[in-house]
Coordinates of C-alpha atoms and ligand atoms in Angstrom, one line a residue:
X24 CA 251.2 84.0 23.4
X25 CA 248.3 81.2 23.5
X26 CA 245.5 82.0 21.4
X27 CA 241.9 80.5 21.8
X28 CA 242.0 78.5 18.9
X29 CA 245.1 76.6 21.0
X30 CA 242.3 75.9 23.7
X31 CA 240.5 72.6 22.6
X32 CA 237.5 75.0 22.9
X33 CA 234.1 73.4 20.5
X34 CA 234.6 75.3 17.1
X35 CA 231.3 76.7 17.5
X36 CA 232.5 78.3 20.9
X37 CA 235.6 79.4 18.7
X38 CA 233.6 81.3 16.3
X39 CA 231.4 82.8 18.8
X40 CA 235.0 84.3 20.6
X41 CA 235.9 85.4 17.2
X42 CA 232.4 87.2 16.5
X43 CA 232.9 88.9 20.1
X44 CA 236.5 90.2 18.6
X45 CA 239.1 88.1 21.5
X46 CA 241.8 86.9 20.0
X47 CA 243.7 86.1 23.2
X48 CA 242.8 84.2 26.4
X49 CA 243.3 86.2 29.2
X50 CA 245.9 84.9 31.9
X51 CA 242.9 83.6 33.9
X52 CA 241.5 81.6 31.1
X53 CA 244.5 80.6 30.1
X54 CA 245.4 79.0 33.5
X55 CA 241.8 78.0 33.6
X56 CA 240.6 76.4 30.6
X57 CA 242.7 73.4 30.3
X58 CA 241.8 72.1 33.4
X59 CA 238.2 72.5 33.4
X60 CA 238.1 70.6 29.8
X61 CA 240.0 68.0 31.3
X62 CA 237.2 67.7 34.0
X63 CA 239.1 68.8 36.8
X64 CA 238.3 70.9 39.7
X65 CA 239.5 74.5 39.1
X66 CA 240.3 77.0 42.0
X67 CA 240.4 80.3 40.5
X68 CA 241.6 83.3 42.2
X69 CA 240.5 86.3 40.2
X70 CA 238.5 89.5 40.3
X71 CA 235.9 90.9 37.9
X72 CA 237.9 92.5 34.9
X73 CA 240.2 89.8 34.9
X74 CA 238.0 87.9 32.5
X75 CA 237.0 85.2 34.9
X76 CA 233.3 85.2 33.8
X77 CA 234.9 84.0 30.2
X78 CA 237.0 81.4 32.2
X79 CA 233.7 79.3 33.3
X80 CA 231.5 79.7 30.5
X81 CA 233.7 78.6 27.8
X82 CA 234.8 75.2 29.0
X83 CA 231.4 74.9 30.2
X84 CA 229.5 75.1 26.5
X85 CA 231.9 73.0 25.3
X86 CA 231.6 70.5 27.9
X87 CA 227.6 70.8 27.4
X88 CA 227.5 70.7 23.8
X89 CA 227.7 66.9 24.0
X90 CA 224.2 65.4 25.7
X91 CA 221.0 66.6 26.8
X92 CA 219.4 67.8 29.5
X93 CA 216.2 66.0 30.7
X94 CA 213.3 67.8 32.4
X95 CA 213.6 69.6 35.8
X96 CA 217.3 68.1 35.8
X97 CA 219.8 70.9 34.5
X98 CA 223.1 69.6 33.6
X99 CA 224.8 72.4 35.2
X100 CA 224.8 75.5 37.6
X101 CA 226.2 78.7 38.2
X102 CA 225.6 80.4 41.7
X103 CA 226.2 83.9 41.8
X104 CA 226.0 86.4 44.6
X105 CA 224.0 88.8 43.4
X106 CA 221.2 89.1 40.5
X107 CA 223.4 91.7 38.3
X108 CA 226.4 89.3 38.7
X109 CA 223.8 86.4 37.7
X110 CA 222.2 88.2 34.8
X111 CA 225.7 88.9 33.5
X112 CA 227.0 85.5 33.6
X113 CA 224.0 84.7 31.5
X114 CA 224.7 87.5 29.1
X115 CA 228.1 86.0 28.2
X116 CA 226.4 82.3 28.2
X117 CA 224.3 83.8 25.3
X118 CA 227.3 85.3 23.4
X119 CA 229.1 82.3 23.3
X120 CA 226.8 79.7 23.3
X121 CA 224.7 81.7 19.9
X122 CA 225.8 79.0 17.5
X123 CA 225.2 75.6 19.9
X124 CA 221.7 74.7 20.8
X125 CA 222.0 75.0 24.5
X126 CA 219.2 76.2 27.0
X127 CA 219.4 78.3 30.1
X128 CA 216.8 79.7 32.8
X129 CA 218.4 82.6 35.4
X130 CA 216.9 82.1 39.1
X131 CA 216.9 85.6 40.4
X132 CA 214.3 87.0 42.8
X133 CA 212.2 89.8 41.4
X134 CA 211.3 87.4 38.4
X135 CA 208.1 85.1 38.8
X136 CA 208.3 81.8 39.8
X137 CA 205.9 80.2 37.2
X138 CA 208.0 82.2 34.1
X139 CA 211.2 80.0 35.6
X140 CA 209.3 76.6 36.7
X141 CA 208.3 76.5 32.7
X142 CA 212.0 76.7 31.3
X143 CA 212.8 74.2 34.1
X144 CA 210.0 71.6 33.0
X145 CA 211.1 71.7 29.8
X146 CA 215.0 70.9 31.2
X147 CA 218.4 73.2 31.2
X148 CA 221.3 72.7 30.2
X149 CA 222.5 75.5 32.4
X150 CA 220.8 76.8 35.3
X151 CA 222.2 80.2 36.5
X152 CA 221.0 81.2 40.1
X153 CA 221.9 83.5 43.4
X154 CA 221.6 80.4 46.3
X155 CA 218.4 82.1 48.1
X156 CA 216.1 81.9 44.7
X157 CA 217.8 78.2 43.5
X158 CA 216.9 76.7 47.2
X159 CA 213.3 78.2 47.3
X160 CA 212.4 76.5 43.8
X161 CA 214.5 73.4 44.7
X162 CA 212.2 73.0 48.2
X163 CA 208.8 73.7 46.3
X164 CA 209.8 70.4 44.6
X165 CA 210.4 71.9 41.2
X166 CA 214.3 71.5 40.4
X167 CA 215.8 67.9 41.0
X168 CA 219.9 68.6 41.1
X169 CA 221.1 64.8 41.2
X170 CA 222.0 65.5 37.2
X171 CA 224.3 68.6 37.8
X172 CA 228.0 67.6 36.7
X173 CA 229.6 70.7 36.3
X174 CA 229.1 73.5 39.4
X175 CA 230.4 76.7 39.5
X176 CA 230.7 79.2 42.7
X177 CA 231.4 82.6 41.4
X178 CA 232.4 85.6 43.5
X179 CA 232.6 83.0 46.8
X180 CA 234.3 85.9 48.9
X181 CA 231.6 88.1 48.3
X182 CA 229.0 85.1 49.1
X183 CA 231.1 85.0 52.2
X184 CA 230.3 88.9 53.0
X185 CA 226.4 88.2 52.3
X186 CA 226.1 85.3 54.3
X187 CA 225.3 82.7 51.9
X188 CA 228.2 79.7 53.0
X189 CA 225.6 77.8 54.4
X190 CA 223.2 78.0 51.6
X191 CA 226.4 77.2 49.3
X192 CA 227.7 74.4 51.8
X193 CA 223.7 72.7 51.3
X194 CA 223.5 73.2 47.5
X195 CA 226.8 71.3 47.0
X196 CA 225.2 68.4 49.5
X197 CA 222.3 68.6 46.7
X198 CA 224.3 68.1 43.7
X199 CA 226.2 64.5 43.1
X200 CA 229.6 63.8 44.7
X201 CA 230.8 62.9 40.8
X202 CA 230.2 66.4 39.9
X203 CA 232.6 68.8 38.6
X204 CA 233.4 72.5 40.7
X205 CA 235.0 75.4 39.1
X206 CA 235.4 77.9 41.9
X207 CA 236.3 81.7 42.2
X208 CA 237.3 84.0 44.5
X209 CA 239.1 87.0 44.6
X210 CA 240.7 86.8 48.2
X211 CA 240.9 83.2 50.2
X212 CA 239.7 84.0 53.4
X213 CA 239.8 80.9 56.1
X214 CA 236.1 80.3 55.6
X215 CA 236.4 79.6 52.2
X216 CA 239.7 77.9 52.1
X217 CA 237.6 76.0 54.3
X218 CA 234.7 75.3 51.7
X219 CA 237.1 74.8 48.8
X220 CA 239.1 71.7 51.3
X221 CA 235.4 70.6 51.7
X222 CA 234.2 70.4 48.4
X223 CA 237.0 70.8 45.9
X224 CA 238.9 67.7 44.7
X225 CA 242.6 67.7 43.7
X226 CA 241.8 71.4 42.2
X227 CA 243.5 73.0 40.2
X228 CA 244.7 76.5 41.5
X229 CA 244.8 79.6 39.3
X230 CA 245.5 82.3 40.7
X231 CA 245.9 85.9 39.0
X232 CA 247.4 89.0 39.8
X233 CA 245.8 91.7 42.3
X234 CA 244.3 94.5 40.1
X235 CA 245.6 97.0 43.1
X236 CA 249.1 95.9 43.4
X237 CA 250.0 95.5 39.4
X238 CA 247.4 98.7 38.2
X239 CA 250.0 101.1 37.7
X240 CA 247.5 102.4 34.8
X241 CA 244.7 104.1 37.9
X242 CA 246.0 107.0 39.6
X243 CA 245.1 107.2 43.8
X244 CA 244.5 109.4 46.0
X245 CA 242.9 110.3 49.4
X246 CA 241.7 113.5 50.8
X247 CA 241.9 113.4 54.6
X248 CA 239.3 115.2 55.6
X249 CA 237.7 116.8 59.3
X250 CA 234.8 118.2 59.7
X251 CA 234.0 122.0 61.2
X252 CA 231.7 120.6 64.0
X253 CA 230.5 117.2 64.5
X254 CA 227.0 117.7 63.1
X255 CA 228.0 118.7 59.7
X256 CA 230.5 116.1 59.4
X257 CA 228.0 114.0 56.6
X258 CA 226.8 117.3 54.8
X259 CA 230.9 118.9 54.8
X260 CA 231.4 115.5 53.1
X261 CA 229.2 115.6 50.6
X262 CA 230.6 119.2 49.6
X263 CA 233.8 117.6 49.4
X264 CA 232.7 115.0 46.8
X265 CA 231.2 117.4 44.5
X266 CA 234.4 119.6 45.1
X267 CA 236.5 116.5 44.2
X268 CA 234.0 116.0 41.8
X269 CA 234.2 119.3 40.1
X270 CA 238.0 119.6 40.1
X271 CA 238.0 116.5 37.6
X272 CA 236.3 118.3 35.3
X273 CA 235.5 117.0 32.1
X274 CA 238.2 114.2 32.5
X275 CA 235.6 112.2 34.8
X276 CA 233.4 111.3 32.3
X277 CA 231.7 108.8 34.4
X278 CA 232.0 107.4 38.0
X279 CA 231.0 105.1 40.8
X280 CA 230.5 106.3 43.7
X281 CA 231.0 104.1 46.8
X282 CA 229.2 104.1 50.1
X283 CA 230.0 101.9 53.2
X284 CA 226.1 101.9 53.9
X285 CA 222.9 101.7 51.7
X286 CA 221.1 104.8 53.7
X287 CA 224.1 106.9 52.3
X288 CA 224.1 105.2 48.8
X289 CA 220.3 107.1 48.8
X290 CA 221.5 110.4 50.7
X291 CA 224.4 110.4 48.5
X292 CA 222.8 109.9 45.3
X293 CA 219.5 112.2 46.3
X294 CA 221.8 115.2 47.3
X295 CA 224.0 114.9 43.8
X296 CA 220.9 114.9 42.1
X297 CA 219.8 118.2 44.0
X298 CA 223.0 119.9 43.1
X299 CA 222.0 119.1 39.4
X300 CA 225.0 116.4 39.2
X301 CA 223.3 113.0 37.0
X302 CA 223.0 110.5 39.9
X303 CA 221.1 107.4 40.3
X304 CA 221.6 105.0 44.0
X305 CA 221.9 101.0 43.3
X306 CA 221.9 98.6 46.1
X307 CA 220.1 95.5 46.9
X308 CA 216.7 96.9 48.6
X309 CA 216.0 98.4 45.3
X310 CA 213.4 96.7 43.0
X311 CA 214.5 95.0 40.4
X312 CA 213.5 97.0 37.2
X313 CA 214.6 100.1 39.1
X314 CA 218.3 98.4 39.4
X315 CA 218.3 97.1 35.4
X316 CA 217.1 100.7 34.8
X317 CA 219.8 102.6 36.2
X318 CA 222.5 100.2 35.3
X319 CA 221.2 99.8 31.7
X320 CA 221.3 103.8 31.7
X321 CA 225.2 103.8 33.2
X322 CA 226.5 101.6 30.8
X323 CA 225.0 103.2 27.9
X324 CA 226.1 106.4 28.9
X325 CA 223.0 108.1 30.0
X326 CA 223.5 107.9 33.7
X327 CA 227.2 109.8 34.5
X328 CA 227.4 108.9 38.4
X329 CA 226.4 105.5 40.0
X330 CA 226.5 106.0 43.4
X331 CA 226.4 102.1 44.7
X332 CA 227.3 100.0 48.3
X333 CA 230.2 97.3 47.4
X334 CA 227.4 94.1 47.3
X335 CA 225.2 95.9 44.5
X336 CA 228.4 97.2 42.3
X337 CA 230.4 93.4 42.8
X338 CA 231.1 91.8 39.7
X339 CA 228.9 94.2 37.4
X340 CA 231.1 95.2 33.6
X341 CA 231.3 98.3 32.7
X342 CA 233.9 98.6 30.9
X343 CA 234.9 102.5 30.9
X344 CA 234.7 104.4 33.8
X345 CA 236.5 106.8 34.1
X346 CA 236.8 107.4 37.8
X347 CA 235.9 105.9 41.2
X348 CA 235.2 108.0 44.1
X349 CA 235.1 106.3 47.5
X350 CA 232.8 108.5 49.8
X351 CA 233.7 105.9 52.2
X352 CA 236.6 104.4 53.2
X353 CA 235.8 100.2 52.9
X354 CA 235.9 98.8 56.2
X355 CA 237.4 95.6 54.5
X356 CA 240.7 96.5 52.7
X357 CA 240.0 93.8 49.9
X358 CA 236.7 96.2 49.1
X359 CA 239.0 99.0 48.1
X360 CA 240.7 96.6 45.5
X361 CA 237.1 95.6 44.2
X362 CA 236.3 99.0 44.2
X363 CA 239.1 100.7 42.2
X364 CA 239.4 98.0 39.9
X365 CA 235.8 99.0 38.3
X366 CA 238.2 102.3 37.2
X367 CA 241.5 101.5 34.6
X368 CA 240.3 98.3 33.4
X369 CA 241.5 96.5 30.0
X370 CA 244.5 98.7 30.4
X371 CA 242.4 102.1 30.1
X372 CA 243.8 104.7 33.0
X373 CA 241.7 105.6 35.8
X374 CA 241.6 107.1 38.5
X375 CA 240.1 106.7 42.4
X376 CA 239.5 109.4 44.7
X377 CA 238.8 108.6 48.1
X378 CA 237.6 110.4 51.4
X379 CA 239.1 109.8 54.5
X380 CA 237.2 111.2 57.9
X381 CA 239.6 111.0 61.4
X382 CA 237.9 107.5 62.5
X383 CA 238.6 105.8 59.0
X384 CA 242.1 106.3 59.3
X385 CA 243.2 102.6 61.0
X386 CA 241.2 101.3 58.1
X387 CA 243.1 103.2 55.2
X388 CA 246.4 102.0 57.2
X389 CA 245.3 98.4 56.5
X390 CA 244.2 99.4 53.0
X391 CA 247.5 100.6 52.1
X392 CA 249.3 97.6 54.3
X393 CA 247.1 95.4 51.6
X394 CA 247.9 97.2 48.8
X395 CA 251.8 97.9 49.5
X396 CA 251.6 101.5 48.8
X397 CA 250.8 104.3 50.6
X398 CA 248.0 105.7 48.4
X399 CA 248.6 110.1 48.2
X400 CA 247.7 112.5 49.6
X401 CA 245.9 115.2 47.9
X402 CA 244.1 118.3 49.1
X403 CA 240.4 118.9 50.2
X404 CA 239.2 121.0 47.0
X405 CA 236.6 122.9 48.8
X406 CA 239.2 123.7 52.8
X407 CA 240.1 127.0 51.6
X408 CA 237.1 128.2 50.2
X409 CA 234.8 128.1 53.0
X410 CA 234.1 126.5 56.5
X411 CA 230.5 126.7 56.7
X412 CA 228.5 123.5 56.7
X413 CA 227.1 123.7 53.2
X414 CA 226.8 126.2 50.7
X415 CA 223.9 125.4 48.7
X416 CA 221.2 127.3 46.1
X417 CA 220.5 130.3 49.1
X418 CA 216.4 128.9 49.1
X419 CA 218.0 125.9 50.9
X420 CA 220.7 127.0 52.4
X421 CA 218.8 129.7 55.0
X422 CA 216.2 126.6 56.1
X423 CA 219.0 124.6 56.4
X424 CA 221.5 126.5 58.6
X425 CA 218.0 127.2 60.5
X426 CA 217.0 124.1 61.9
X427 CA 219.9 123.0 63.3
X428 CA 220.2 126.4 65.4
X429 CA 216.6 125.8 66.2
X430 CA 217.1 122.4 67.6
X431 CA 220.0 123.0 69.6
X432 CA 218.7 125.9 71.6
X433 CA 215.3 123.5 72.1
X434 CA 217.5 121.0 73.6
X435 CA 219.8 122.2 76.4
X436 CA 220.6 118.4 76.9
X437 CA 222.9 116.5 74.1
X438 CA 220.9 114.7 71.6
X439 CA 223.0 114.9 69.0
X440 CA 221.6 112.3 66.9
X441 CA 218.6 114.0 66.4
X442 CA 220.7 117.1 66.0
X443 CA 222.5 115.7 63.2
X444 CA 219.3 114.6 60.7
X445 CA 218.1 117.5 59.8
X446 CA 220.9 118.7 58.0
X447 CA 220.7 115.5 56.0
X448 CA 216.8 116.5 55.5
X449 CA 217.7 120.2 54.3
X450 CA 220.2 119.0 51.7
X451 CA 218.3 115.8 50.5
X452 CA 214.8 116.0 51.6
X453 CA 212.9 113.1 49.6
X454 CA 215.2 110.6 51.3
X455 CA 215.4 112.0 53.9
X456 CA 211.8 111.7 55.1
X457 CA 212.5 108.2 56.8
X458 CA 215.2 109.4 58.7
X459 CA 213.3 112.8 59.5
X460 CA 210.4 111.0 60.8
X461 CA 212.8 108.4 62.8
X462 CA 214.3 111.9 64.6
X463 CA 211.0 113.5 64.9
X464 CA 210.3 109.9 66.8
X465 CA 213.1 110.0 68.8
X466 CA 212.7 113.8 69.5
X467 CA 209.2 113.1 71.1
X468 CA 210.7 110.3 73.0
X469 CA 213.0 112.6 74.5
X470 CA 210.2 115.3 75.3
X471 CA 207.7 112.9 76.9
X472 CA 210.6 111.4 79.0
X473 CA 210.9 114.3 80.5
X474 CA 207.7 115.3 81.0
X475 CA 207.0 111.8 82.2
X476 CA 210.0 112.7 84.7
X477 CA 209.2 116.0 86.4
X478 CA 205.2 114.8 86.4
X479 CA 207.0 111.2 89.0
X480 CA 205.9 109.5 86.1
X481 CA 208.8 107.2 85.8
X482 CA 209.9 105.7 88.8
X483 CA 210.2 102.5 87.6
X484 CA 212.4 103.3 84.9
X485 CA 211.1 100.5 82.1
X486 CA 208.3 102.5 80.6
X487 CA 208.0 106.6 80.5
X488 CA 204.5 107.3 80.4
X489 CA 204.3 110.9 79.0
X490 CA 201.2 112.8 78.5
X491 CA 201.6 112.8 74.4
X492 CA 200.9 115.4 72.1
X493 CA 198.2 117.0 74.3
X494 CA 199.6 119.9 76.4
X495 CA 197.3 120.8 79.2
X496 CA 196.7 124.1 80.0
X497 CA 198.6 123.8 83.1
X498 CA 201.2 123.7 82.1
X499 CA 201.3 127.0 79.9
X500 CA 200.5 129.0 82.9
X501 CA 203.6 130.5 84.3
X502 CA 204.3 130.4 88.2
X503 CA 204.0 134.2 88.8
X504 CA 200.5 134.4 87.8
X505 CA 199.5 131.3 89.6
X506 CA 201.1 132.6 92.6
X507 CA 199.4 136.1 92.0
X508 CA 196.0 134.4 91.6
X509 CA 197.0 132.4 94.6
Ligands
AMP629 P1 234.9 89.6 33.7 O1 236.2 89.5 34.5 O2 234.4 88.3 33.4 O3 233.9 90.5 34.4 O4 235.3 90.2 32.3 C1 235.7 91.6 32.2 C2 235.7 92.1 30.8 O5 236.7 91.5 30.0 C3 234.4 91.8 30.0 O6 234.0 93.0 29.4 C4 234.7 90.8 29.0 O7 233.9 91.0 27.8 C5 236.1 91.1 28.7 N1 236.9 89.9 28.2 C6 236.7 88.7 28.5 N2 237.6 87.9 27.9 C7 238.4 88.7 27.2 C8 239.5 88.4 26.4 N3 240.0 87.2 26.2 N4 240.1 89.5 25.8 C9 239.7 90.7 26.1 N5 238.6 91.0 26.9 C10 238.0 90.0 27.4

């Protein structure tokens, strides 16, 4: 088996790889290494867990260790998709750069500008950025990337999903044609074999093993689930997960837990919290120190359920959780591999639990075409105990079943949007306040429309004039007594 101290790795990196107790390269620095010290272009195919981050940085400090990096010219830059992913990379740059003299600044947003223009006056040897923050400070004149000869593109597929290519495609037409790329992916959709055909030159291709196809060591399973009556379907859901939840018992000792959408990463989170489960949300329109805060709290063990959307959970470490539960079913099958493979890594077992409503089903058929397996069946924990919508602490659970009723018998019409909100509001009300004042919106729409209709106020059908939230008397008086008066 190679070691690292068979890697013509700088001694100093060595002993920093030592200090950080690896012995062994992982196959993806194995593959990886070689190459990049040689100055080649290195296409790696690899997920988080795999080790990748390692695969980069190393040949990177020891390439840097030689020379100098002059003032607003960094010698080097690493694009990541997300802040996390970027603060991460920078994390292992410290660890195994701690005995070479090597500077850094991380472009992230939610940082000032005037903190990062400093370290990049003073010069970088590596500059660590998501594309959005590197481009603003490159076009306020502050960052000059003609001196960049190493590049790295990390996560590319998930750049792909965010819409970053085209920032990508112009940072690359920044940096000189001479320079050096180490690029990663975990999938190679056409759009970024694309960018690597552009870009790349004579790379070298590693690619490593699927987490989901070889990790025997996390145990799968779906519950298919249908809900009692169309309205309840996102509140029967949420009983599920807590009743998939609770049926781990003590063995789930932490978890992520996936939503398709960020409004559900909140509802979800909001509503474990009410049910006195330890849940914190994290997805991109969260500020900054709110997102270090919860993930600082999960990977030290104070925070026992993530609940996260697939861009904010990409690429973060942490390195034991014990299970993942997919509330959602990914809508692209290479998610579920991103997302199961934050459970069982380094060989620990895991496990991943996911639920599967009627309309998700053609995507868990792809999922399972991807993974080669059909993942297993397992039954919904809470389908014999009771049908009703939700069965929460009684104080909520009579408002809740209330409004509802109220609202349909209101509305002899369907508007079952608006029907469906309030439940969300009863279980999780905090978050819920957007979305209840969006219906409450939307319900008044509906009522002036009609009132705009039987007054022949909207014969031109573009704009409903209604009479707003003043009733006139009028229209209280019933038809008998007018008629008597008449
Ligand atoms: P990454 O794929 O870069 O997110 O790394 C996943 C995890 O593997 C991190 O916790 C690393 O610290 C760890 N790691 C990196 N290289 C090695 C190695 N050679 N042996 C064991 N663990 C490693």
């Amino acid at each position: 088996m190679t070691k690292f101290s068979d890697l013509s790795l700088n001694p100093k990196v060595l002993k920093a790889i030592a200090e950080a107790g690896y012995e062994s390269p992982t196959p993806i620095q194995a593959g990886a290494i070689p190459p990049a010290l040689d100055g080649k272009d290195v296409l790696g195919i690899a997920q988080t867990g795999t080790g990748k981050t390692a695969s980069f940085v190393l040949p990177m400090i020891t390439l840097l260790a030689r020379g100098r990096a002059r003032a607003r010219m960094p010698r080097s830059l690493v694009l990541c998709p997300t802040r996390e992913l970027a603060a991460q990379v920078a994390e292992n740059f410290d660890t195994y750069s701690k005995h070479l003299k090597l500077t850094k600044a991380l472009l992230i947003g939610g940082v000032s500008f005037k903190e990062q223009d400093t370290l990049i006056d003073k010069g970088v040897d590596v500059l660590i950025a998501t594309p959005g923050r590197l481009l603003d400070h490159f076009e306020r004149g502050k960052l000059i990337l003609s001196d960049v000869k190493v590049m790295v593109v990390d996560e590319a597929d998930r750049m792909l999903d965010m819409g970053f290519i085209p920032d990508i495609e112009r940072i690359f037409g920044l940096t000189p044609f001479t320079r050096q790329t180490l690029f990663f992916s975990a999938t190679m959709a056409p759009e970024i074999e694309r960018i690597t055909n552009t870009f790349l030159s004579a790379p070298e291709r590693v690619e490593v093993a699927r987490q989901a196809t070889t990790g025997e060591n996390i145990q799968q399973g779906v519950v298919m689930f249908k809900d009692s009556r169309r309205d309840r379907e996102a509140t029967e859901k949420r009983k599920v997960l807590r009743g998939l939840i609770d049926a781990e018992g003590d063995k789930c000792t932490n978890a992520i837990v996936f939503c398709n959408r960020k409004v559900d990463v909140d509802i979800v989170a909001k509503s474990l919290k009410k049910y006195g489960y330890d849940a914190a949300p994290i997805h991109g329109d969260l500020d900054q120190s709110q997102r270090t805060k919860t993930l600082d709290g999960f990977r030290e063990g104070t925070l026992r359920f993530l609940v996260a959307s697939d861009v904010a959970a990409r690429g973060l470490d942490v390195p034991s959780v014990s299970h993942v539960f997919n509330f959602d079913v990914p809508s692209h099958a290479e998610d579920y591999v991103h997302r199961i493979g934050r459970t069982g890594r380094a060989g620990r077992d895991g496990k991943a639990i996911m639920i599967c409503v009627p309309r998700d089903e053609k995507n868990l058929s792809d999922i399972e075409r991807l993974v080669q397996r059909e993942i297993p069946r397992i039954e919904n924990p809470v389908a014999a105990k009771s049908t009703k919508a939700d069965d929460p602490k009684p104080e909520t659970a009579e408002k809740g079943d209330e409004k509802p009723k109220r609202s349909r018998s209101r509305s002899r019409k369907s508007d079952d949007v608006a029907k469906e909100q309030p439940a969300d509001v009863q279980e999780a009300p905090a978050v819920s306040q957007e979305s209840k004042s969006e219906d409450t919106k939307r319900g008044n729409r509906g009522r002036s429309s009609s009132r705009g209709r039987s007054s022949g106020g909207d014969r031109g059908g573009n704009k409903v004039v209604g009479l707003g939230d003043h009733t006139p008397e009028f229209i209280g008086l019933s038809f008998k007594e007018r008629s008597a008066a008449g």
